[in-house]
XYZ file of C-alpha atoms in Angstrom:
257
model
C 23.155 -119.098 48.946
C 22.426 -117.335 45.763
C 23.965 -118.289 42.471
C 25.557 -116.621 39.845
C 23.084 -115.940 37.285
C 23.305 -115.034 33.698
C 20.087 -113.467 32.442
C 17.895 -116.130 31.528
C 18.664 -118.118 34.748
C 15.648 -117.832 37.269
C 17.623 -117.389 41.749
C 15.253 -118.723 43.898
C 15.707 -116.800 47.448
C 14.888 -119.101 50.342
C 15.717 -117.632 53.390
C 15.569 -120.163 56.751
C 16.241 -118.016 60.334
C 15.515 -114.272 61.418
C 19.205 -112.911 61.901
C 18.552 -111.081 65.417
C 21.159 -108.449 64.033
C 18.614 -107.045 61.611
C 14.994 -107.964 63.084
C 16.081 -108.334 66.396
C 13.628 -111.413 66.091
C 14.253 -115.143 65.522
C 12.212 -118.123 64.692
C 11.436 -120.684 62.758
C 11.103 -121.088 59.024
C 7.510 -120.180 57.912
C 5.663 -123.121 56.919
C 3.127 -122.480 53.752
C -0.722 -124.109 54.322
C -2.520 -125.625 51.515
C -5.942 -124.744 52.416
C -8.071 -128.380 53.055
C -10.208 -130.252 50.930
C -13.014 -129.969 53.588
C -12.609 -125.891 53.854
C -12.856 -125.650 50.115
C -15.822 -127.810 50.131
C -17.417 -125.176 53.108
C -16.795 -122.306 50.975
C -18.115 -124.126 47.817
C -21.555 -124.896 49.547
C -21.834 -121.243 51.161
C -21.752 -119.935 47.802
C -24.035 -122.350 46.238
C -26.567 -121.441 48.358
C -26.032 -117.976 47.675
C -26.246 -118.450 44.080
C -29.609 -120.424 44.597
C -31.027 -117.550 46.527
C -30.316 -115.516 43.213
C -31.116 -118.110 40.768
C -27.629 -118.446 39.441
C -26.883 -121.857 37.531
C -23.312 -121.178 37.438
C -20.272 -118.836 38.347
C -16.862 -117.698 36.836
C -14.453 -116.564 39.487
C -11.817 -114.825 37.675
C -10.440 -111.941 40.278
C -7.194 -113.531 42.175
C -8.666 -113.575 45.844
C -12.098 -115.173 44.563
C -10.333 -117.932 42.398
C -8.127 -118.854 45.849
C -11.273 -119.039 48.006
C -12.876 -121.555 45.823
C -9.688 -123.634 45.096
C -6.942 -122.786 46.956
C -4.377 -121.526 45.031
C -3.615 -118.594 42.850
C -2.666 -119.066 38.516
C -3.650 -117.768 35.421
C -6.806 -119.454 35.905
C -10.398 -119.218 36.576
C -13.129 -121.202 38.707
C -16.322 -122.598 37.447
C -18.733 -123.366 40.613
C -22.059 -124.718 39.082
C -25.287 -124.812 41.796
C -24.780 -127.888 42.223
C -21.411 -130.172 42.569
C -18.066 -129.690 42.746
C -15.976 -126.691 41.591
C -13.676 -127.253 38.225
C -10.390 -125.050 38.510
C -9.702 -124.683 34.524
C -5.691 -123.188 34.379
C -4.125 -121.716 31.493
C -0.720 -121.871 33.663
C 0.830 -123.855 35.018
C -1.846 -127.062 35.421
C 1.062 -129.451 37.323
C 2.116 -126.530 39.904
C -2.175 -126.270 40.019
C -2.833 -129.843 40.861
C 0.002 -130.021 42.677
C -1.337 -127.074 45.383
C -4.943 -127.421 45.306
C -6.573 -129.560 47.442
C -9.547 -129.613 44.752
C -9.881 -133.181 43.355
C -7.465 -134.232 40.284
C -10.567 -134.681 37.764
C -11.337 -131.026 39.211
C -8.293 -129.112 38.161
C -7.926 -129.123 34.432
C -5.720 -127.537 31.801
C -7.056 -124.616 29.150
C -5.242 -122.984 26.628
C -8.416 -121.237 25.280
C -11.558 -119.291 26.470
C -13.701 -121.471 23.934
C -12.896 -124.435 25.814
C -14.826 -123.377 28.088
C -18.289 -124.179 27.046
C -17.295 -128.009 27.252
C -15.821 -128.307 30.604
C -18.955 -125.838 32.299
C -21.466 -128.677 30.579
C -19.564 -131.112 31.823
C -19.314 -129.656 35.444
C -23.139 -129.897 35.291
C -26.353 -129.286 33.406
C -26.497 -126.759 31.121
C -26.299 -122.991 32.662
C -29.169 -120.749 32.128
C -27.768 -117.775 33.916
C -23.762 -117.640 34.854
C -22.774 -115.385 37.272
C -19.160 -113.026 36.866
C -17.650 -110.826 39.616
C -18.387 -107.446 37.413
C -17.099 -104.979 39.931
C -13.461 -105.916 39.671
C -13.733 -108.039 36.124
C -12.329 -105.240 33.160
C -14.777 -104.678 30.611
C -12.829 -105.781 27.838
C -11.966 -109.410 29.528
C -15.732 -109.415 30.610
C -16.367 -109.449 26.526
C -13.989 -112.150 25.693
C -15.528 -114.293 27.782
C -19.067 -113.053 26.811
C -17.873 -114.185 23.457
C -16.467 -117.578 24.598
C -19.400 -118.148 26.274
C -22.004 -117.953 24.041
C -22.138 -121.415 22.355
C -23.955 -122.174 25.825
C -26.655 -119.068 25.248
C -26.349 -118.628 29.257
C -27.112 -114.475 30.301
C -24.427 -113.722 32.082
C -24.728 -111.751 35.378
C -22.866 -109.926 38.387
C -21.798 -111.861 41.338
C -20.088 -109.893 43.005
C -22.314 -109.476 45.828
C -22.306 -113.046 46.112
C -18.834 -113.407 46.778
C -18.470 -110.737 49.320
C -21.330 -111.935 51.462
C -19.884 -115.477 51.261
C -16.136 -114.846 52.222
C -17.509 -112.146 54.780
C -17.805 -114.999 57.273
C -15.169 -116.461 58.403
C -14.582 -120.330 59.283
C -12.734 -121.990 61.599
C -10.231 -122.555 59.579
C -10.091 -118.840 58.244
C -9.883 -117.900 61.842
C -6.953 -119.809 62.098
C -5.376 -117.738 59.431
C -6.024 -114.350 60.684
C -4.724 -115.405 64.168
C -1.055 -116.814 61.853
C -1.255 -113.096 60.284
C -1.818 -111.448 63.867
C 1.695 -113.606 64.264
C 2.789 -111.998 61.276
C 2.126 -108.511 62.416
C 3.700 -108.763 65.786
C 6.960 -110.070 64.304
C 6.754 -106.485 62.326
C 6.128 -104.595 65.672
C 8.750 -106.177 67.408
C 11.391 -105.622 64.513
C 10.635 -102.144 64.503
C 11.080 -101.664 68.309
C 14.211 -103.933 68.190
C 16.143 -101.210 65.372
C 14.288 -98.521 65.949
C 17.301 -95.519 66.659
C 17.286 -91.970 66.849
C 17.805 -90.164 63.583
C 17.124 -93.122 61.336
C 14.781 -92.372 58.200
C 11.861 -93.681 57.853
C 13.038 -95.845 55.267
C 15.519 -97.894 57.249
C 12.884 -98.858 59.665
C 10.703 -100.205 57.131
C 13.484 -102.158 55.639
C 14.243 -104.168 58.603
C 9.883 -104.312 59.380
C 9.056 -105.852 56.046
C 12.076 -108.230 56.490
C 11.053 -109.611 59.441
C 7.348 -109.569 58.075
C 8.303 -111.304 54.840
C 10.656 -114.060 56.716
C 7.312 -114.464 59.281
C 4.981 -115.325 56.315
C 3.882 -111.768 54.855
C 3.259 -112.286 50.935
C 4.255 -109.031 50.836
C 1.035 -107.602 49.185
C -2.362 -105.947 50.737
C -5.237 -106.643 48.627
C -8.356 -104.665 48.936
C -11.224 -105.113 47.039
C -11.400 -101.851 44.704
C -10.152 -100.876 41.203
C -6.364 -99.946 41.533
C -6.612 -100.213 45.313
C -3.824 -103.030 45.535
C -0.284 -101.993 47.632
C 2.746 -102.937 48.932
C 3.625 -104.289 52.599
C 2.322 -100.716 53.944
C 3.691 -97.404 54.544
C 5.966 -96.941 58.163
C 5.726 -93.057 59.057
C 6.714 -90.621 61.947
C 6.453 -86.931 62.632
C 4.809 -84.541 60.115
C 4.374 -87.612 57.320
C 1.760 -89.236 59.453
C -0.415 -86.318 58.913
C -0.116 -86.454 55.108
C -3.315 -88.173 53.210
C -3.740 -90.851 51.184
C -5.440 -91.221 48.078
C -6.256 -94.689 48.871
C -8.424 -96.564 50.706
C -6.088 -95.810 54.044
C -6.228 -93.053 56.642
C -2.647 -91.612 56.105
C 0.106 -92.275 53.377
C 3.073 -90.314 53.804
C 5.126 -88.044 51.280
């Protein structure tokens, strides 16, 4: 149920079964992961090595899908990842909700208000950085600066990463396996919504309503990230007839009207 809310109450949706009438798909409530302790460690260590290979001391993760893969969750936060050791998650918001979700360590997962805390908590991840490395090809210049600036107590050059990144999360663990099979799961409850309402005459729109229901009830977070400057979209575009031949200016064969 949904309460009345005035408006500076937060509703909190939760939604518990598939009604058949609409997805014409039932099931049971999706169950949210945490990712484990021991997969976070894998990932750590597969970029370490990576960093060694380029003589990096240390790396900022700052981009959303980067800061997940090294702690498992996603805040107003960034990840330090020194060559050696374990990973420090250091969250400007929220810290509880942080240390509550991550499978990181507790001493690992520590609170921030300010970029020139920073400084203290890398040195104490670790020696001293020479080189630090930052994801530059989705990082904005101007945050790239203020951190440049927070940064410099610790006289570290600071260089890209990004490569590093990509060729670490480019191969997938068991565990990550496991994932893309639950999204597969994901994706067919989509399919079989849309051949369970599909109707004569309906627009395009209608079908999509009752696909990224049953998509969003199956687990769907209800955003596609891609990897590329103002490349992020919704749940995805459902088309027939002439708008299937319409391009796209993103990263995506077709895009509709």
């Amino acid at each position: 149920r949904v309460p009345a809310a005035g408006p500076f109450q937060r509703v909190c949706y939760t939604f518990y079964l598939m009604d058949a009438s609409v997805s014409g798909v039932q099931g049971p409530p999706f169950e949210p992961q945490a990712t484990p302790a021991s997969e976070l460690a894998w990932r750590a260590r597969r970029v370490q090595s990576l960093m060694r290979e380029a003589q990096l001391d240390g790396l900022i993760a700052t981009h959303n899908a980067d800061v997940f893969y090294l702690s498992g969750v996603v805040q107003q936060a960034q990840v330090y990842l020194p060559a050696e050791g374990t990973p420090v998650l250091m969250v400007r918001k929220h810290h509880g909700r942080a240390r509550s979700l991550s499978s990181l360590p507790d001493g690992s997962v520590v609170p921030v208000s300010s970029l020139r805390e920073l400084p203290g908590i890398i040195e104490a991840a670790g020696r001293k950085p020479g080189t630090i490395g930052f994801e530059l090809d989705v990082l904005p210049v101007a945050v790239f600066q203020a951190y440049e600036r927070a940064l410099s107590p610790l006289g570290a050059d600071l260089a890209d990463a990004s490569a590093i990144l990509r060729r670490a999360r480019a191969i997938k663990s068991t565990f990550e396996l496991s994932q893309i099979r639950r999204a597969a799961i994901v994706a067919d409850a989509g399919f079989r919504a849309a051949a369970a309402n599909l109707r004569p005459g309906m627009r395009e729109v209608e079908v999509a309503a009752a696909v990224e229901s049953a998509a969003r009830i199956a687990g769907h977070s209800g955003t596609l990230r891609m990897r590329a400057y103002g490349q992020e979209m919704h749940m995805g575009h459902l088309l027939a007839g002439d708008s299937g031949a319409i391009a796209s200016f993103m990263n995506s064969l077709n895009g509709g009207p």
